[in-house]
XYZ file of C-alpha atoms in Angstrom:
703
model
C -21.303 70.985 -105.599
C -22.953 68.110 -103.530
C -24.249 69.696 -100.012
C -23.686 66.289 -97.423
C -25.375 68.293 -94.482
C -28.860 68.228 -96.219
C -31.044 65.423 -94.869
C -33.822 64.069 -97.403
C -36.448 62.576 -96.761
C -36.176 59.036 -98.924
C -33.378 57.804 -101.110
C -33.490 58.291 -104.670
C -36.587 59.781 -105.167
C -35.461 63.167 -106.844
C -37.226 62.965 -110.472
C -33.985 65.163 -111.218
C -31.240 62.745 -112.797
C -27.743 63.700 -111.580
C -26.325 63.518 -115.059
C -23.452 65.862 -114.835
C -21.520 67.331 -111.913
C -23.551 71.483 -111.958
C -23.207 73.708 -109.107
C -25.578 76.808 -109.591
C -25.147 80.000 -110.822
C -26.660 83.924 -109.242
C -28.742 86.090 -111.211
C -30.877 89.050 -109.868
C -34.380 86.946 -108.804
C -37.921 87.618 -109.938
C -41.133 87.239 -107.148
C -42.793 84.215 -107.514
C -46.338 84.777 -108.182
C -48.943 82.416 -106.427
C -49.798 79.643 -108.873
C -53.082 80.078 -111.222
C -55.606 77.685 -110.708
C -55.421 74.662 -112.743
C -57.202 74.450 -115.835
C -60.321 73.519 -116.371
C -60.627 69.974 -117.170
C -62.775 67.298 -118.674
C -65.181 65.541 -116.576
C -63.181 62.523 -114.773
C -64.691 59.117 -113.386
C -65.059 59.053 -109.790
C -62.278 59.710 -107.466
C -61.116 56.729 -106.100
C -60.892 55.724 -101.652
C -58.357 57.943 -100.163
C -57.726 54.054 -98.406
C -58.654 50.825 -100.426
C -58.546 48.450 -97.813
C -58.825 45.493 -100.354
C -54.840 45.800 -100.332
C -54.951 44.886 -96.762
C -54.187 41.736 -95.110
C -55.906 39.737 -93.016
C -55.781 41.744 -89.530
C -54.035 39.219 -87.769
C -50.784 39.675 -89.606
C -50.511 43.908 -88.621
C -49.211 42.263 -85.514
C -46.679 40.231 -86.719
C -45.447 41.967 -89.955
C -46.954 45.412 -90.180
C -45.293 45.993 -93.844
C -46.626 42.849 -95.439
C -49.972 43.106 -94.146
C -50.031 46.993 -95.258
C -47.954 46.223 -99.039
C -47.733 42.541 -99.628
C -51.067 42.235 -101.717
C -50.097 45.826 -103.722
C -46.444 44.340 -104.230
C -47.348 41.637 -105.573
C -49.626 43.065 -107.752
C -47.079 45.536 -109.063
C -43.963 44.184 -110.761
C -40.679 46.657 -110.981
C -40.657 48.470 -114.294
C -37.926 47.267 -116.581
C -36.156 50.527 -116.480
C -36.044 51.136 -112.858
C -34.158 49.471 -109.807
C -37.705 49.675 -107.381
C -41.570 50.609 -107.653
C -43.361 51.908 -104.865
C -45.523 54.954 -103.270
C -42.895 57.276 -103.599
C -41.893 55.998 -107.692
C -45.116 56.186 -108.417
C -45.384 59.732 -107.501
C -42.452 60.565 -109.064
C -43.533 58.878 -112.113
C -46.731 61.356 -112.533
C -44.110 64.051 -112.107
C -41.949 63.128 -114.710
C -45.717 62.376 -116.962
C -46.296 66.173 -115.885
C -43.435 67.958 -117.045
C -42.949 65.419 -120.266
C -46.156 67.614 -121.343
C -44.824 70.705 -119.534
C -40.754 70.160 -121.872
C -42.798 68.790 -124.953
C -44.745 71.481 -125.461
C -42.258 74.269 -124.970
C -39.798 71.910 -127.434
C -42.704 72.734 -130.348
C -43.301 76.063 -129.246
C -40.152 77.498 -128.586
C -39.171 78.940 -131.991
C -42.769 81.420 -131.263
C -42.147 81.783 -127.496
C -40.397 85.310 -126.029
C -36.969 84.970 -127.019
C -34.778 84.959 -123.529
C -37.822 83.545 -122.151
C -37.357 79.975 -119.617
C -40.049 78.422 -121.704
C -37.910 78.590 -125.094
C -34.633 77.589 -123.203
C -36.235 74.793 -122.188
C -37.957 74.344 -125.380
C -34.510 73.821 -126.992
C -32.559 72.281 -124.394
C -35.661 69.467 -124.801
C -35.589 69.729 -128.420
C -31.601 69.466 -128.496
C -31.770 66.360 -126.224
C -34.304 64.661 -128.472
C -32.725 65.123 -131.652
C -31.041 61.853 -132.258
C -29.844 61.974 -135.757
C -27.519 65.138 -134.366
C -26.505 63.321 -131.962
C -25.541 60.442 -133.307
C -23.655 62.579 -135.924
C -21.428 64.242 -133.520
C -20.342 61.153 -132.484
C -17.806 62.298 -129.883
C -16.758 65.636 -131.355
C -18.453 67.560 -128.467
C -15.682 66.372 -126.416
C -12.606 66.257 -128.610
C -11.158 69.546 -127.488
C -10.926 68.517 -124.596
C -9.833 65.524 -125.099
C -6.940 67.210 -127.108
C -6.260 69.271 -123.885
C -5.753 66.147 -121.694
C -3.115 64.754 -124.563
C -0.840 67.875 -124.907
C -0.209 67.458 -120.743
C 3.644 67.560 -119.889
C 3.875 67.954 -116.599
C 2.408 68.353 -113.026
C 2.141 72.138 -113.860
C 0.094 71.613 -116.845
C -2.301 68.550 -115.133
C -3.024 71.547 -111.883
C -3.633 74.114 -114.526
C -5.993 72.153 -116.777
C -7.596 71.244 -113.806
C -7.877 74.943 -112.629
C -9.724 75.971 -116.173
C -11.385 72.632 -116.062
C -13.673 73.763 -112.920
C -13.665 77.301 -114.186
C -15.831 76.149 -117.191
C -18.054 74.309 -114.421
C -16.754 70.888 -114.941
C -15.748 69.297 -111.463
C -12.730 66.521 -111.325
C -11.198 65.412 -108.612
C -12.742 67.080 -106.318
C -16.067 69.062 -105.793
C -16.231 73.180 -105.688
C -18.873 75.093 -103.992
C -20.728 77.713 -101.604
C -22.113 76.858 -97.956
C -22.819 78.612 -94.628
C -19.898 78.652 -92.586
C -19.999 76.452 -89.935
C -19.243 78.542 -87.471
C -20.911 81.633 -88.847
C -24.068 80.292 -90.426
C -25.078 83.784 -91.203
C -22.438 83.936 -93.944
C -21.166 81.543 -97.353
C -17.434 80.571 -97.636
C -15.967 78.718 -100.146
C -16.178 74.239 -99.449
C -13.938 71.543 -101.065
C -15.219 68.379 -100.908
C -13.627 64.980 -101.869
C -15.033 63.252 -105.219
C -12.950 61.668 -108.380
C -14.066 57.494 -107.451
C -16.068 56.143 -110.241
C -17.290 53.601 -107.748
C -19.655 54.251 -104.906
C -17.357 53.764 -101.897
C -13.733 53.306 -100.873
C -14.821 49.545 -99.812
C -15.658 48.781 -103.692
C -11.339 49.784 -104.357
C -10.042 47.952 -101.148
C -12.479 45.019 -100.420
C -11.810 41.381 -101.875
C -15.883 40.871 -102.120
C -16.413 43.500 -104.719
C -13.463 42.480 -106.888
C -16.053 41.085 -109.653
C -17.178 44.741 -109.595
C -14.053 46.118 -110.235
C -13.254 43.980 -113.221
C -16.236 45.137 -114.746
C -15.687 48.866 -114.470
C -12.161 48.163 -115.897
C -14.226 46.756 -118.684
C -16.183 49.924 -118.638
C -13.386 52.043 -118.541
C -11.835 50.531 -121.503
C -14.564 50.522 -123.653
C -15.521 54.137 -122.924
C -12.096 54.487 -124.190
C -11.968 52.402 -127.476
C -15.492 54.356 -128.674
C -12.893 58.023 -128.944
C -10.753 55.560 -130.965
C -8.088 54.176 -128.539
C -6.578 50.844 -129.556
C -7.700 48.057 -127.338
C -4.828 47.170 -125.707
C -3.980 50.757 -125.089
C -7.448 51.027 -123.743
C -6.679 48.082 -120.973
C -3.734 49.362 -120.116
C -5.481 52.646 -119.322
C -8.116 51.537 -117.763
C -6.123 49.636 -115.351
C -4.145 52.813 -114.623
C -7.252 54.616 -113.874
C -8.105 52.258 -110.918
C -4.843 52.402 -109.458
C -5.098 55.956 -109.305
C -8.468 55.911 -108.062
C -7.707 53.045 -105.465
C -5.064 55.829 -104.109
C -7.687 58.514 -103.772
C -9.902 55.863 -102.311
C -7.581 55.010 -99.197
C -8.068 58.759 -98.190
C -11.277 59.157 -98.362
C -14.015 58.753 -96.176
C -16.224 55.878 -95.275
C -20.271 57.256 -95.474
C -20.926 56.858 -92.087
C -17.510 59.228 -91.485
C -18.894 61.520 -93.836
C -21.723 61.902 -91.323
C -19.900 63.557 -88.506
C -19.984 66.980 -89.304
C -16.194 67.488 -88.032
C -15.559 65.695 -91.246
C -17.577 68.719 -93.460
C -15.870 71.426 -92.279
C -12.128 72.254 -92.184
C -11.652 75.815 -91.860
C -7.717 77.105 -93.564
C -6.199 80.132 -94.760
C -4.897 80.142 -98.475
C -1.600 80.081 -96.576
C -2.266 77.186 -94.777
C -4.321 75.446 -97.840
C -1.269 75.972 -99.895
C 0.570 73.678 -97.170
C -1.430 71.339 -97.280
C -1.708 71.062 -101.515
C 2.325 72.900 -102.293
C 1.884 71.577 -105.453
C -1.741 73.180 -106.184
C -1.752 76.967 -105.875
C -5.014 78.075 -104.375
C -4.262 81.388 -105.387
C -4.378 80.823 -109.134
C -7.588 78.224 -108.445
C -9.712 80.826 -106.982
C -8.083 83.762 -109.275
C -9.359 81.763 -112.471
C -12.631 80.617 -110.713
C -13.648 84.085 -110.166
C -13.945 84.149 -106.461
C -12.531 86.183 -103.613
C -11.398 84.761 -100.603
C -11.442 86.766 -97.150
C -10.063 85.141 -94.173
C -10.214 82.111 -95.920
C -12.689 78.618 -96.835
C -13.178 75.112 -95.716
C -10.712 72.389 -97.335
C -13.148 69.656 -95.786
C -11.180 66.856 -96.132
C -7.167 67.341 -95.935
C -6.470 63.712 -95.922
C -8.041 63.489 -99.357
C -6.583 66.869 -100.382
C -3.295 66.093 -99.570
C -3.193 62.270 -101.592
C -4.513 64.524 -104.287
C -1.519 66.929 -103.810
C 0.605 63.655 -103.642
C -0.615 62.155 -106.788
C -0.278 65.405 -108.217
C 3.439 65.208 -107.891
C 4.058 61.903 -108.070
C 1.829 60.281 -110.479
C 3.345 59.623 -113.447
C 1.713 61.985 -116.473
C 0.536 59.332 -118.588
C -1.534 57.832 -115.501
C -3.280 61.264 -115.185
C -3.990 61.790 -118.735
C -5.723 58.208 -118.575
C -7.933 59.139 -115.385
C -8.521 63.102 -116.443
C -9.653 61.218 -120.398
C -12.198 58.507 -119.099
C -13.788 60.565 -116.768
C -14.116 63.465 -119.690
C -15.578 60.741 -121.573
C -18.297 59.402 -118.208
C -19.651 62.578 -117.610
C -20.450 62.913 -121.395
C -21.615 60.180 -121.873
C -25.342 60.443 -121.351
C -25.044 63.471 -123.744
C -23.143 61.575 -126.399
C -24.139 59.182 -129.275
C -25.783 55.693 -128.547
C -22.495 54.209 -127.719
C -21.372 55.835 -125.281
C -24.894 56.087 -123.439
C -25.425 52.202 -123.550
C -21.793 51.637 -122.411
C -22.699 53.555 -119.356
C -25.677 51.846 -118.687
C -24.685 48.504 -118.002
C -22.423 49.493 -115.718
C -23.926 52.017 -114.101
C -27.594 50.899 -114.886
C -27.179 46.810 -115.082
C -24.036 45.656 -112.937
C -24.674 47.791 -109.851
C -27.922 48.803 -110.028
C -29.580 45.631 -111.605
C -31.978 47.175 -114.219
C -32.721 45.391 -117.037
C -33.300 48.381 -119.457
C -32.528 51.190 -119.572
C -34.839 54.655 -119.449
C -36.888 55.646 -122.487
C -34.554 58.728 -124.183
C -37.428 61.457 -123.259
C -36.791 60.964 -119.350
C -33.192 60.759 -119.626
C -33.325 63.699 -121.629
C -35.746 65.402 -119.138
C -33.147 64.425 -116.486
C -30.511 66.309 -117.971
C -33.223 69.262 -118.035
C -33.776 68.788 -114.575
C -30.314 68.988 -113.750
C -29.345 72.043 -115.925
C -32.248 74.108 -115.607
C -34.691 72.431 -112.777
C -35.583 75.736 -110.808
C -37.062 76.514 -114.226
C -38.734 73.748 -114.973
C -40.018 73.957 -111.509
C -41.417 77.049 -112.251
C -43.340 76.207 -115.220
C -44.548 72.799 -113.211
C -46.088 74.868 -109.791
C -48.339 77.049 -112.338
C -49.662 74.015 -113.872
C -50.244 71.456 -110.902
C -49.782 73.482 -107.224
C -52.676 75.414 -106.153
C -53.166 78.031 -103.624
C -55.578 75.877 -101.463
C -52.674 72.942 -101.183
C -50.235 75.418 -99.753
C -52.337 76.648 -96.743
C -53.713 73.054 -95.691
C -50.013 72.046 -95.573
C -48.964 74.851 -94.066
C -51.286 73.936 -91.480
C -50.547 71.028 -91.228
C -46.788 71.778 -90.584
C -47.680 74.304 -87.932
C -49.763 71.373 -86.005
C -47.096 68.479 -86.132
C -44.196 71.724 -85.346
C -46.384 71.963 -82.405
C -46.586 68.921 -81.540
C -43.046 68.262 -81.361
C -42.519 71.189 -79.049
C -44.648 70.119 -76.340
C -42.520 66.499 -76.557
C -39.245 68.476 -75.632
C -41.095 70.379 -72.999
C -42.102 67.295 -71.518
C -39.107 64.666 -71.770
C -37.887 62.598 -68.692
C -34.486 62.606 -69.425
C -33.822 65.869 -70.352
C -32.499 68.813 -67.909
C -34.510 71.982 -68.116
C -30.963 74.072 -69.116
C -30.827 71.856 -72.556
C -34.783 71.495 -72.937
C -34.564 75.898 -73.353
C -32.235 75.633 -76.246
C -33.789 72.871 -78.245
C -37.216 75.223 -77.897
C -34.835 77.333 -78.680
C -33.537 75.957 -81.567
C -37.564 75.154 -82.376
C -38.960 78.696 -82.401
C -36.210 79.406 -85.200
C -37.318 76.656 -87.491
C -38.095 78.168 -90.899
C -40.755 76.020 -93.517
C -40.718 76.118 -96.503
C -43.933 74.714 -98.396
C -44.209 73.995 -102.072
C -41.844 76.556 -104.251
C -39.429 79.665 -103.938
C -41.337 83.055 -103.316
C -38.833 83.779 -105.217
C -37.232 82.545 -108.404
C -33.859 82.875 -110.515
C -33.226 84.421 -113.280
C -31.763 82.323 -116.374
C -31.145 85.433 -118.448
C -27.689 84.730 -118.350
C -28.068 81.802 -119.782
C -27.551 80.999 -123.388
C -29.121 78.073 -125.381
C -28.626 77.072 -128.713
C -30.800 75.036 -130.914
C -29.539 71.352 -131.710
C -26.183 71.514 -129.705
C -26.967 69.134 -126.176
C -23.745 68.866 -125.282
C -23.105 72.315 -125.606
C -26.160 73.319 -123.797
C -25.662 71.002 -121.031
C -21.677 72.225 -120.313
C -23.052 75.555 -120.401
C -25.890 75.289 -118.163
C -23.402 73.544 -116.100
C -20.957 76.691 -116.515
C -23.974 78.831 -115.616
C -24.945 77.107 -112.474
C -21.536 77.004 -110.991
C -21.005 80.339 -110.844
C -24.702 81.129 -109.595
C -23.595 78.911 -106.488
C -19.870 80.567 -106.502
C -21.299 84.008 -106.454
C -22.660 83.336 -103.001
C -19.395 83.008 -101.639
C -18.895 86.119 -98.930
C -22.232 87.314 -99.187
C -25.103 87.023 -96.317
C -26.614 83.179 -95.957
C -30.159 82.981 -97.266
C -32.663 81.358 -95.297
C -35.141 81.125 -98.338
C -33.345 80.018 -101.263
C -33.992 76.106 -101.294
C -32.145 72.957 -102.564
C -34.821 71.106 -103.942
C -36.732 72.059 -107.296
C -40.629 71.992 -106.859
C -41.190 68.759 -108.988
C -39.272 66.769 -106.544
C -40.449 64.289 -105.134
C -39.124 63.987 -101.209
C -38.104 66.869 -98.307
C -35.787 67.724 -96.522
C -33.913 69.776 -93.522
C -30.856 71.918 -93.811
C -29.307 72.392 -90.368
C -26.778 75.600 -91.414
C -30.645 77.366 -91.617
C -32.619 75.617 -89.832
C -34.885 75.181 -92.410
C -37.446 71.939 -93.655
C -38.891 72.350 -96.742
C -41.394 70.494 -98.843
C -41.579 70.603 -102.358
C -44.801 70.568 -103.849
C -44.494 67.351 -105.708
C -44.287 65.765 -102.412
C -48.260 67.446 -101.161
C -50.191 64.639 -103.600
C -51.576 61.517 -102.146
C -50.556 59.586 -101.352
C -48.935 62.066 -98.391
C -51.710 64.354 -98.614
C -55.199 64.766 -99.644
C -56.924 68.264 -99.441
C -60.145 66.152 -99.273
C -58.462 63.547 -96.993
C -59.596 62.655 -93.102
C -57.212 63.533 -90.713
C -55.596 60.078 -89.951
C -54.398 59.753 -93.421
C -53.013 63.265 -93.883
C -50.852 62.953 -90.531
C -49.982 59.648 -91.099
C -48.977 60.444 -94.518
C -47.222 64.230 -95.422
C -47.951 65.017 -91.276
C -45.448 61.710 -90.667
C -42.650 63.449 -93.443
C -43.197 67.303 -91.867
C -42.871 65.657 -88.039
C -39.585 63.910 -90.048
C -37.404 66.740 -91.282
C -38.526 68.872 -88.217
C -36.931 65.625 -86.476
C -33.844 65.946 -87.870
C -33.118 69.156 -86.220
C -32.438 66.763 -83.273
C -30.977 63.676 -84.997
C -27.671 62.938 -84.283
C -26.291 64.967 -86.578
C -28.485 68.097 -86.307
C -28.364 68.443 -83.009
C -24.768 69.774 -82.885
C -26.284 72.269 -84.870
C -27.820 75.252 -82.692
C -30.498 77.420 -83.913
C -28.798 80.079 -86.137
C -27.053 77.006 -88.275
C -24.045 76.847 -86.496
C -21.878 73.741 -85.617
C -22.080 74.399 -81.871
C -22.747 72.013 -78.568
C -25.803 73.122 -76.796
C -25.695 70.189 -74.399
C -24.894 69.069 -70.943
C -22.575 66.625 -70.810
C -25.263 64.354 -68.900
C -27.673 65.032 -71.247
C -25.893 64.744 -74.389
C -24.453 61.158 -73.053
C -28.512 60.440 -72.393
C -29.089 61.200 -75.880
C -26.133 58.925 -77.283
C -27.269 55.415 -75.043
C -30.991 56.171 -76.313
C -29.819 56.310 -80.119
C -27.757 52.992 -79.590
C -30.482 51.407 -79.050
C -32.077 52.389 -82.335
C -28.186 51.613 -84.053
C -28.607 48.158 -82.553
C -32.374 48.001 -83.574
C -31.212 48.672 -87.472
C -28.170 46.681 -87.453
C -30.402 43.410 -86.481
C -32.172 43.928 -89.886
C -30.957 41.511 -93.180
C -33.410 42.409 -95.716
C -31.330 41.225 -98.893
C -33.039 38.216 -100.122
C -30.708 34.808 -99.209
C -27.857 36.935 -98.285
C -27.951 37.107 -94.343
C -24.542 38.108 -93.873
C -25.439 41.647 -95.197
C -27.174 44.098 -92.405
C -28.135 47.626 -92.598
C -25.681 49.651 -91.134
C -27.385 51.182 -87.929
C -24.663 54.267 -87.511
C -25.345 55.524 -91.396
C -29.113 55.343 -91.697
C -29.246 56.786 -87.622
C -30.198 60.300 -88.360
C -33.169 59.171 -90.779
C -34.057 56.667 -88.171
C -34.453 59.707 -85.370
C -36.362 61.368 -87.874
C -39.166 58.690 -88.613
C -39.314 58.147 -85.278
C -39.577 61.466 -83.833
C -41.360 62.421 -86.907
C -43.805 59.707 -86.600
C -44.834 60.099 -82.841
C -45.091 64.068 -83.236
C -47.343 63.365 -86.354
C -49.248 60.751 -84.039
C -49.668 63.625 -81.288
C -50.696 66.150 -83.812
C -53.475 64.258 -84.995
C -54.813 64.050 -81.560
C -54.735 66.877 -80.844
C -56.863 67.506 -84.190
C -59.544 64.822 -82.905
C -59.779 66.421 -79.996
C -61.585 69.583 -81.940
C -63.527 67.082 -84.125
C -64.801 63.888 -81.247
C -66.835 63.355 -84.224
C -64.752 62.392 -86.495
C -62.294 60.948 -83.778
C -64.654 58.110 -82.898
C -65.785 57.296 -86.831
C -64.308 54.288 -88.464
C -63.631 54.519 -91.949
C -64.079 51.044 -93.606
C -63.616 49.376 -90.614
C -60.723 51.214 -89.411
C -60.044 53.440 -86.491
C -58.656 56.870 -86.797
C -55.188 55.494 -85.322
C -55.050 52.600 -87.491
C -55.349 54.763 -90.407
C -52.570 56.892 -89.485
C -50.637 54.023 -89.054
C -51.733 52.671 -92.259
C -50.966 55.335 -94.181
C -47.355 55.981 -92.784
C -46.893 51.865 -93.967
C -48.545 52.626 -97.435
C -46.547 55.471 -97.988
C -43.074 53.434 -97.615
C -44.594 50.422 -99.752
C -42.645 48.857 -102.378
C -40.502 46.530 -103.923
C -36.304 46.937 -105.012
C -34.212 45.211 -106.669
C -31.745 42.836 -105.040
C -28.123 44.894 -106.338
C -30.356 48.247 -105.713
C -31.226 46.854 -102.487
C -27.602 46.087 -101.645
C -26.195 49.330 -103.038
C -28.180 51.594 -101.087
C -27.490 49.573 -98.124
C -23.709 50.097 -98.786
C -23.855 53.866 -99.543
C -26.970 55.296 -98.133
C -28.124 56.384 -95.460
C -31.847 55.412 -95.817
C -32.848 52.376 -94.677
C -34.805 50.069 -97.014
C -38.843 51.144 -97.173
C -39.939 47.663 -95.827
C -38.202 48.471 -92.717
C -38.846 52.267 -92.430
C -42.881 51.426 -92.543
C -42.162 49.096 -89.310
C -38.930 50.504 -87.790
C -40.516 53.463 -85.794
C -44.109 52.191 -85.447
C -42.476 48.664 -83.651
C -41.330 51.459 -80.754
C -44.859 53.422 -80.318
C -47.373 51.997 -77.283
C -49.858 53.713 -79.498
C -49.472 51.364 -82.037
C -49.378 48.358 -80.474
C -52.899 49.847 -78.846
C -54.237 50.975 -81.525
C -53.990 46.976 -83.332
C -54.484 45.215 -79.931
C -51.330 43.914 -80.341
C -49.513 41.333 -77.778
C -45.848 42.287 -75.898
C -44.611 39.065 -77.351
C -45.850 39.921 -81.193
C -43.090 40.805 -83.648
C -44.163 44.597 -84.083
C -43.819 45.476 -80.591
C -40.715 46.579 -79.216
C -40.866 46.551 -75.244
C -38.894 46.932 -72.225
C -35.180 47.518 -72.441
C -35.484 46.930 -76.414
C -38.332 50.054 -76.798
C -36.862 52.756 -78.145
C -37.598 56.362 -77.052
C -35.819 59.910 -78.050
C -37.568 62.979 -78.782
């Protein structure tokens, strides 16, 4: 189940592609061993410079457009590949991770028959090989989903629909809403069950309700109709059913939350007893549902968005059965399309890839299948990835940086001039309970309960979906495990979880340009140091600040301090509301409210990392006074921050990101936080009137 309260560093940089709605499953755990040193490689060419200053623009540009100064040359020389919607530092590193994973899964597929029976190497090998067997997949056509389509065709009434949904969930196939485990917002030491609204094929409710997205809706209806005809539905009937699907989803959309509303913790948690839930959805039995899922509910669970669930029940009671059939039929096809024959894959790409995101070409098959492996057995693949590429030395150096940046954040909290001592003590108490996790889990999951077969790609993906769903549900009623990870080691990202107060840094991000084992302090603190500070600062952003050090959604602020905090964050909202990054579309503004948490993370994180750099340089005065390639340590710090966010993005993808995602466009993250920092203006001798300097009432200072 998607957990919206997790706070990743960046938008859509995970190399694991979300191809199906999968949960997670529990098994006995294996102790994670430190990876062996990487295999000795042939002698290589001299390593490139840690930072290539020939990529920079004219020095006078730094105070005018810092992103352009650092990144414009690189962006001009590195066009977006046709199989991507963007290309930048994150994406290049993700591509490197994909290539490493490709080597792993390709080798596993070739050796699967000789691998130890039941080992993760064999399972991954069979899974990947089944996805690459195009001949078998083409021959099967849509046969793999015929049993589901037949079951939908047999539905006679609303009770049948409810039973179908209940049984589909039990197979790990979630429709209309999501269901899974999570920490109780009021007692975070215990895991409870959560429902969460879902069920829409378009990005947000506005895409259903706003006139400006009529063309998108028309394209969506055409996509639905084509998906249905691929399973033998006649053209006229397919168009009728497609219209029914859009009408059905429009009713769900009216009851759904907007992305900004979903950021409010009060909208992510609504604890009810089973009897109370039945009153909200009188036509859907939660007792029957929980029994089918094998879950025991004690005092209750979170029916997180009751308005949406009430609308679901209204449709269950009032929508014609044939409309439910059209909706369920389409979503079975849509969910399965990445794992079926070429016609289904191409149809899905035409709408979601080309129409919505502007991507010219599909990714090559091996990348798409690797996405399926990551969705199905991501942590198992991560275990093999870590053993291949991650060294113990990297983990030790990263921990040192984590400790230094965390200490800098603590000092900043202690020295705040706008916060009372009473609230500061609570903030420091929360800081004291931070748990940093670096590289990979201390314990690996046991995959022995998952049966992966040769030559059955769709069957394997669905078996993994059920396995992972059961793993997730098995946590309900058990203590929260703070050592568990919500990202795989091969993911180029990082995240903060407010419900267990952990900051998490997967192995794949602990590489250049974020982290250099032998790089100068300025580069490392401007890269991974700022990432560390960003995630730690999430503990004190507009959402994280509503959770205490134990992970509970509890108020630890005085009323006056909260008002001061809100006034400061309002200025950051105003700053980002003013950005219009889509070329030729000045009416499209960044949503400062939607991106507020990430922007607080950037500002607090960059300030904390800068302070940590100064502490490191005090211990090494020689390095502090040294220029490298003509640039000071302070300058190199900000140069690497901007380089991390370098990149280009297709206009359609940019619009989609602005409409749906809590991360501001990368080009704005390169300049947003530095423009509020006196240390940046000093480092580049900027004048108060320069565009990169926000002074006076416009300057934002929070943490």
